[in-house]
Short mmCIF file of C-alpha atoms in Angstrom, two decimals:
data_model
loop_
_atom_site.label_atom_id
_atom_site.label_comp_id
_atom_site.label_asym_id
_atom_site.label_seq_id
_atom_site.Cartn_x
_atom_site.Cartn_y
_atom_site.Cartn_z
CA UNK A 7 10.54 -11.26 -4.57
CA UNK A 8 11.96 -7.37 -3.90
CA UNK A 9 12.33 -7.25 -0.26
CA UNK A 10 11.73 -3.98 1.32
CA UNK A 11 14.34 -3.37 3.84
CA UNK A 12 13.47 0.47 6.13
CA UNK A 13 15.44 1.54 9.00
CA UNK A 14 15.14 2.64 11.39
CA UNK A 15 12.34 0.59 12.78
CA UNK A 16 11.60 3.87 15.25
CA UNK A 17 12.62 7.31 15.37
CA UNK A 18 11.90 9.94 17.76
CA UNK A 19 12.72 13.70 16.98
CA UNK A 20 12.53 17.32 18.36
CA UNK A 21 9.74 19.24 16.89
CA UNK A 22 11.00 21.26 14.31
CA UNK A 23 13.71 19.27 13.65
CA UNK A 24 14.12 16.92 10.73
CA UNK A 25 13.65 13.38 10.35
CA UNK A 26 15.27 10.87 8.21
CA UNK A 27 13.89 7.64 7.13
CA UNK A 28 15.60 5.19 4.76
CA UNK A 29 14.74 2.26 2.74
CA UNK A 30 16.64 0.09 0.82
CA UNK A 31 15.50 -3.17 -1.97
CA UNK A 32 17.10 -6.11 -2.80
CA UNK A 33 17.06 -5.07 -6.36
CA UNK A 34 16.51 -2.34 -8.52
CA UNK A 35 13.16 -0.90 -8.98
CA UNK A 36 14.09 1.90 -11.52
CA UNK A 37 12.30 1.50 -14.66
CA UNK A 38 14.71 1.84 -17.75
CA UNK A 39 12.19 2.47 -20.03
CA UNK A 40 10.56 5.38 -18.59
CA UNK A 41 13.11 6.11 -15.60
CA UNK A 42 11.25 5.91 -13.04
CA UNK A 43 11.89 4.43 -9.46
CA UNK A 44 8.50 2.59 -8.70
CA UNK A 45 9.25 3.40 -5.16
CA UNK A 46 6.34 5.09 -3.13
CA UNK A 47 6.05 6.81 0.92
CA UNK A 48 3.02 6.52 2.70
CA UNK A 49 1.70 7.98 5.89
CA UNK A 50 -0.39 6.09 8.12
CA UNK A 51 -2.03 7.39 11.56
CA UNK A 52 -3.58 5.14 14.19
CA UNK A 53 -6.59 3.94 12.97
CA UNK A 54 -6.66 5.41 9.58
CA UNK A 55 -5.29 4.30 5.93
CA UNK A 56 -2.25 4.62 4.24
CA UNK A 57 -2.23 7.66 2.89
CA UNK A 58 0.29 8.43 -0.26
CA UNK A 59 2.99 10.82 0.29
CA UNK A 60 5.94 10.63 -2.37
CA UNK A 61 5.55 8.15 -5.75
CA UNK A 62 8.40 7.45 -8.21
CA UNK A 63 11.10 7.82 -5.40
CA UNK A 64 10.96 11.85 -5.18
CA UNK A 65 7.36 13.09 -6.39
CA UNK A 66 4.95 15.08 -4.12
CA UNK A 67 1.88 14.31 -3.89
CA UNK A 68 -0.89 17.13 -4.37
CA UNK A 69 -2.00 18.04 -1.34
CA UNK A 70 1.58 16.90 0.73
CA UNK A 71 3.31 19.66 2.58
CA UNK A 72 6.36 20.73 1.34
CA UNK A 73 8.33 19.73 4.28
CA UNK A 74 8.21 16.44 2.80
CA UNK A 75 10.89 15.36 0.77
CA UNK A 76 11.60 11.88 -1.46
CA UNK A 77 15.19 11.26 -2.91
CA UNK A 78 17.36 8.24 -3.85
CA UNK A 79 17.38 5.88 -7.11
CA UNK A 80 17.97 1.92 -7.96
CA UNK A 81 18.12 0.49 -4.38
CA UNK A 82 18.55 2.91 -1.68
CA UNK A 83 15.61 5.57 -1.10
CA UNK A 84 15.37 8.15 1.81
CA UNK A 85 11.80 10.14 3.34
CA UNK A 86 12.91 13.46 4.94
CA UNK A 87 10.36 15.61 6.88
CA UNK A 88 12.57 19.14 7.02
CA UNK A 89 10.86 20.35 10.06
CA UNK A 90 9.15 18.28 12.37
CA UNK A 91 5.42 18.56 12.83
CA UNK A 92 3.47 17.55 15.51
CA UNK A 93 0.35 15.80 13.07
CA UNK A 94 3.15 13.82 11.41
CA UNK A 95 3.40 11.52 14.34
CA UNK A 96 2.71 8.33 12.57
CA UNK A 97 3.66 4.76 10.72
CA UNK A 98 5.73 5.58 7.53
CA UNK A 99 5.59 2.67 4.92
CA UNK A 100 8.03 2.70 1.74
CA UNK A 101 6.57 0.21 -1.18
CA UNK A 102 7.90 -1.01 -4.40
CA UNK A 103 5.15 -1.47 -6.87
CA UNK A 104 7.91 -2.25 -9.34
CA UNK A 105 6.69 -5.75 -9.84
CA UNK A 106 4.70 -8.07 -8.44
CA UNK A 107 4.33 -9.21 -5.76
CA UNK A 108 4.37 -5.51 -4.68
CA UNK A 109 6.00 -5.60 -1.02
CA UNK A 110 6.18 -2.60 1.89
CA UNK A 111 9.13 -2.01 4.62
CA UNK A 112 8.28 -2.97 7.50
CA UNK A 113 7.56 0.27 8.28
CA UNK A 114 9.42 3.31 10.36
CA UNK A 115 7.46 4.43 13.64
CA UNK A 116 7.69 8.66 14.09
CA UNK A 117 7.07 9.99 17.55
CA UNK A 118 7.81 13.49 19.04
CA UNK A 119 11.04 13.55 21.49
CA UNK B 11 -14.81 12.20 -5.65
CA UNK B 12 -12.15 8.92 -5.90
CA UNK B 13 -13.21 6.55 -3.74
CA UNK B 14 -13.28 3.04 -2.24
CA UNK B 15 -15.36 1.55 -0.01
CA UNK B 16 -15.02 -1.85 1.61
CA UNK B 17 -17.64 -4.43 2.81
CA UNK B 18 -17.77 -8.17 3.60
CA UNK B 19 -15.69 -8.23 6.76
CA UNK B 20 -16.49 -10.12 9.93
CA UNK B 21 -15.80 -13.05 11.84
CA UNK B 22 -15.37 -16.50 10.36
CA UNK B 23 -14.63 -19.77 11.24
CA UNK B 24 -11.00 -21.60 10.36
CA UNK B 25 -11.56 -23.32 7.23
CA UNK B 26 -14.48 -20.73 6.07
CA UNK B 27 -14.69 -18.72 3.35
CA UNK B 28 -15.90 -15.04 2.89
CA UNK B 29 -15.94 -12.75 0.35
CA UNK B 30 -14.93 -8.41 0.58
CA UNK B 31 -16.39 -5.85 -1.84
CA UNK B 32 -14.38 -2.74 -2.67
CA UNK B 33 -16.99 -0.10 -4.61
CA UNK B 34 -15.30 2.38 -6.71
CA UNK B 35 -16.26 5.66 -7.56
CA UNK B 36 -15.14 8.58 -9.48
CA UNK B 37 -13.17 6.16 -11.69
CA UNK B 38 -13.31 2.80 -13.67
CA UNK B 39 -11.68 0.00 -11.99
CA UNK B 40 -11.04 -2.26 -15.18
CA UNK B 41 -9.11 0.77 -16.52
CA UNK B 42 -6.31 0.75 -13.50
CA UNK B 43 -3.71 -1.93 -11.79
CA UNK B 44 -6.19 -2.67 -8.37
CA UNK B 45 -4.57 -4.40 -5.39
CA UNK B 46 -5.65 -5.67 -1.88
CA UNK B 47 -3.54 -4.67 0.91
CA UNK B 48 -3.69 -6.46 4.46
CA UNK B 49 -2.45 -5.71 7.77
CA UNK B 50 -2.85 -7.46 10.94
CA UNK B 51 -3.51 -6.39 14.10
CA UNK B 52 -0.81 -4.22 15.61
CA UNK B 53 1.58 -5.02 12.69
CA UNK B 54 2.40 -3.49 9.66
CA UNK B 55 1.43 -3.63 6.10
CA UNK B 56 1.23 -7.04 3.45
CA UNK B 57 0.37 -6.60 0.34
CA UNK B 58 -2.17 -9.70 -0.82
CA UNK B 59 -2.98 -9.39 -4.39
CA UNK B 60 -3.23 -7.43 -7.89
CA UNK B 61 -5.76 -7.55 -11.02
CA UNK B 62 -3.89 -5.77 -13.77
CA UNK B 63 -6.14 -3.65 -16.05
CA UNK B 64 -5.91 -6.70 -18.99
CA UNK B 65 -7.21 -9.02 -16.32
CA UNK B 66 -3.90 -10.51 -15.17
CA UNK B 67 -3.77 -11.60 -11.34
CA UNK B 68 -1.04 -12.00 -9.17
CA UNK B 69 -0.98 -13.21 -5.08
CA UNK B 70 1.38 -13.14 -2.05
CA UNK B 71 2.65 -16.13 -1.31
CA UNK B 72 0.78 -16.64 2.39
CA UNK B 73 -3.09 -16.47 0.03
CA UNK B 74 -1.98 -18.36 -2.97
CA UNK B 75 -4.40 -21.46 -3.83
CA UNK B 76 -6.68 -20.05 -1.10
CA UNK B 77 -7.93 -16.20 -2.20
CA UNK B 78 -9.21 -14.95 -5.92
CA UNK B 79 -9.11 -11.78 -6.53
CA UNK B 80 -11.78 -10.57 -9.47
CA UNK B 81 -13.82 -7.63 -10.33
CA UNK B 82 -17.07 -6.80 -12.01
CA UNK B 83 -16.94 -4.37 -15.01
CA UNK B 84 -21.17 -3.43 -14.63
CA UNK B 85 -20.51 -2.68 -11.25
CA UNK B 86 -17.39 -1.29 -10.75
CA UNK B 87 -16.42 -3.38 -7.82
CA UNK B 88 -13.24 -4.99 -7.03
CA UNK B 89 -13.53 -8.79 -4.94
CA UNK B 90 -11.57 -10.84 -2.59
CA UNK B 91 -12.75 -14.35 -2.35
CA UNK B 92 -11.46 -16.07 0.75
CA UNK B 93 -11.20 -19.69 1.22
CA UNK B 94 -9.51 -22.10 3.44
CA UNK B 95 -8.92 -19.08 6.32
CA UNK B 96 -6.79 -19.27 8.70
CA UNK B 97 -6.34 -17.52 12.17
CA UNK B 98 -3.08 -15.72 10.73
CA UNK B 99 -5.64 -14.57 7.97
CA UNK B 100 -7.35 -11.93 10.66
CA UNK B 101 -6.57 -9.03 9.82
CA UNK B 102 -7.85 -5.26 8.09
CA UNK B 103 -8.83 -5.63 4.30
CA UNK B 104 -7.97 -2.62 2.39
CA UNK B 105 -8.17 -2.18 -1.37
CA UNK B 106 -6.22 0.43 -3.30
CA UNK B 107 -5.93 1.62 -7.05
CA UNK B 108 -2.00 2.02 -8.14
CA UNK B 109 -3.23 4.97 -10.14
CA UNK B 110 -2.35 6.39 -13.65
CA UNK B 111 -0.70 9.78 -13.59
CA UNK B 112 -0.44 10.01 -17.18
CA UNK B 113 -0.16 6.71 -18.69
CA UNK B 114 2.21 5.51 -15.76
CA UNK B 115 1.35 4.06 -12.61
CA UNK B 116 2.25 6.63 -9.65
CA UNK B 117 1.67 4.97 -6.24
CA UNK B 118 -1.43 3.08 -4.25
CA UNK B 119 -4.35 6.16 -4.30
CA UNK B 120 -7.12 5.92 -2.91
CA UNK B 121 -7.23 3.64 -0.11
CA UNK B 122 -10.53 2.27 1.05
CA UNK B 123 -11.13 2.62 4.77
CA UNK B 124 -10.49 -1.11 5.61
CA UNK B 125 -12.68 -4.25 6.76
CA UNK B 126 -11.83 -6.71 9.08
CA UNK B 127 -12.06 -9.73 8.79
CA UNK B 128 -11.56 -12.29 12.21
CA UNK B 129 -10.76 -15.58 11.89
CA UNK B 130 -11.59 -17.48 14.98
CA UNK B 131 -13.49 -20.17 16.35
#
């Protein structure tokens, strides 16, 4: 199994400043065939759903705000928010859904300092 | 409009069995990679089990030999069936499509809202 390795396990920043979140696998989850990293962020607020943010490692979803960023490849992945929001208080998940069985971090909490 | 909606939660028994919906709409769930997702109280999130679009399935470790995950084509619903539960079972049920963008699979969208299910006596 890909373990799913995110740190830190809590951040707290300025608003307006930026945030950095990484996330690392025990293996590779970069697809030679089509390279892509099957590496995904998600969002999740109290008492709400996951909601997708990046997908193959450094893809915006439609819909995300710019602010958020996805980089990295293989192994080692990073989530940057540029300038700190107050709505993106919240649980941020990565995922590898590079093969089964398809395992999260265990995820980054985001609060305002 | 995507969407997913869960039912079938509540509060069992150890050693019961239940079974969770997920109703799609907007989109054909035989034609995608569809996944339960749990997460317990307070914690974060486990991801349970897949049914790949040729009808392959796939479970976490903790559910093997206990859950089946299946779907029905006519009615575009996804299933969880639950046996043997266990208090470290309680937890919120979500389903999720690992959508297509293009022909490759680009993250877990939509989520449902959840249902949980409480295992307790």
């Amino acid at each position: 199994d890909i373990v799913m390795t995110q740190s830190p396990d809590s951040l707290a920043v300025s608003l307006g400043e930026r945030a950095t979140i990484n996330c690392k696998s025990s293996q590779s989850v970069l697809y030679s065939s089509n390279n892509k990293n099957y590496l995904a962020w998600y969002q999740q607020r109290p008492g709400q759903p996951p909601k997708l943010l990046i997908y193959w490692a450094s893809t915006r979803e439609s819909g995300v705000p710019d602010r958020f960023s996805g980089s990295g490849s293989g192994t080692d992945f990073t989530l940057t928010i540029s300038s700190l929001q107050a709505e993106d208080v919240a649980v941020y998940y990565c995922q590898q859904h590079y093969s089964s069985p398809y395992t999260f971090g265990q995820g980054t909490k985001l609060e305002i300092k | 409009e995507v969407q997913l909606v869960e039912t079938g939660g509540g509060l069992i028994q150890p050693g019961g069995s239940l079974r969770l919906s997920c109703a799609a709409s907007g989109f054909t769930v035989s034609s995608n990679y569809m996944s339960w997702v749990r997460q317990a109280p307070g914690k974060g999130l486990e991801w349970v089990s897949v049914i790949y679009s040729g009808g392959s399935t796939f479970y976490a470790d903790s559910v093997k030999g206990r859950f089946t995950i299946s779907r029905d084509n006519s009615k575009n619903t996804l299933y969880l069936h639950m046996n043997s539960l266990r208090a470290e079972d309680t937890a919120v049920y979500y389903c999720a499509r690992d959508r297509l963008v293009g022909s490759l699979r680009g993250g877990f969208d939509p989520w449902g809202q959840g249902t949980l299910v409480t295992v307790s006596s």
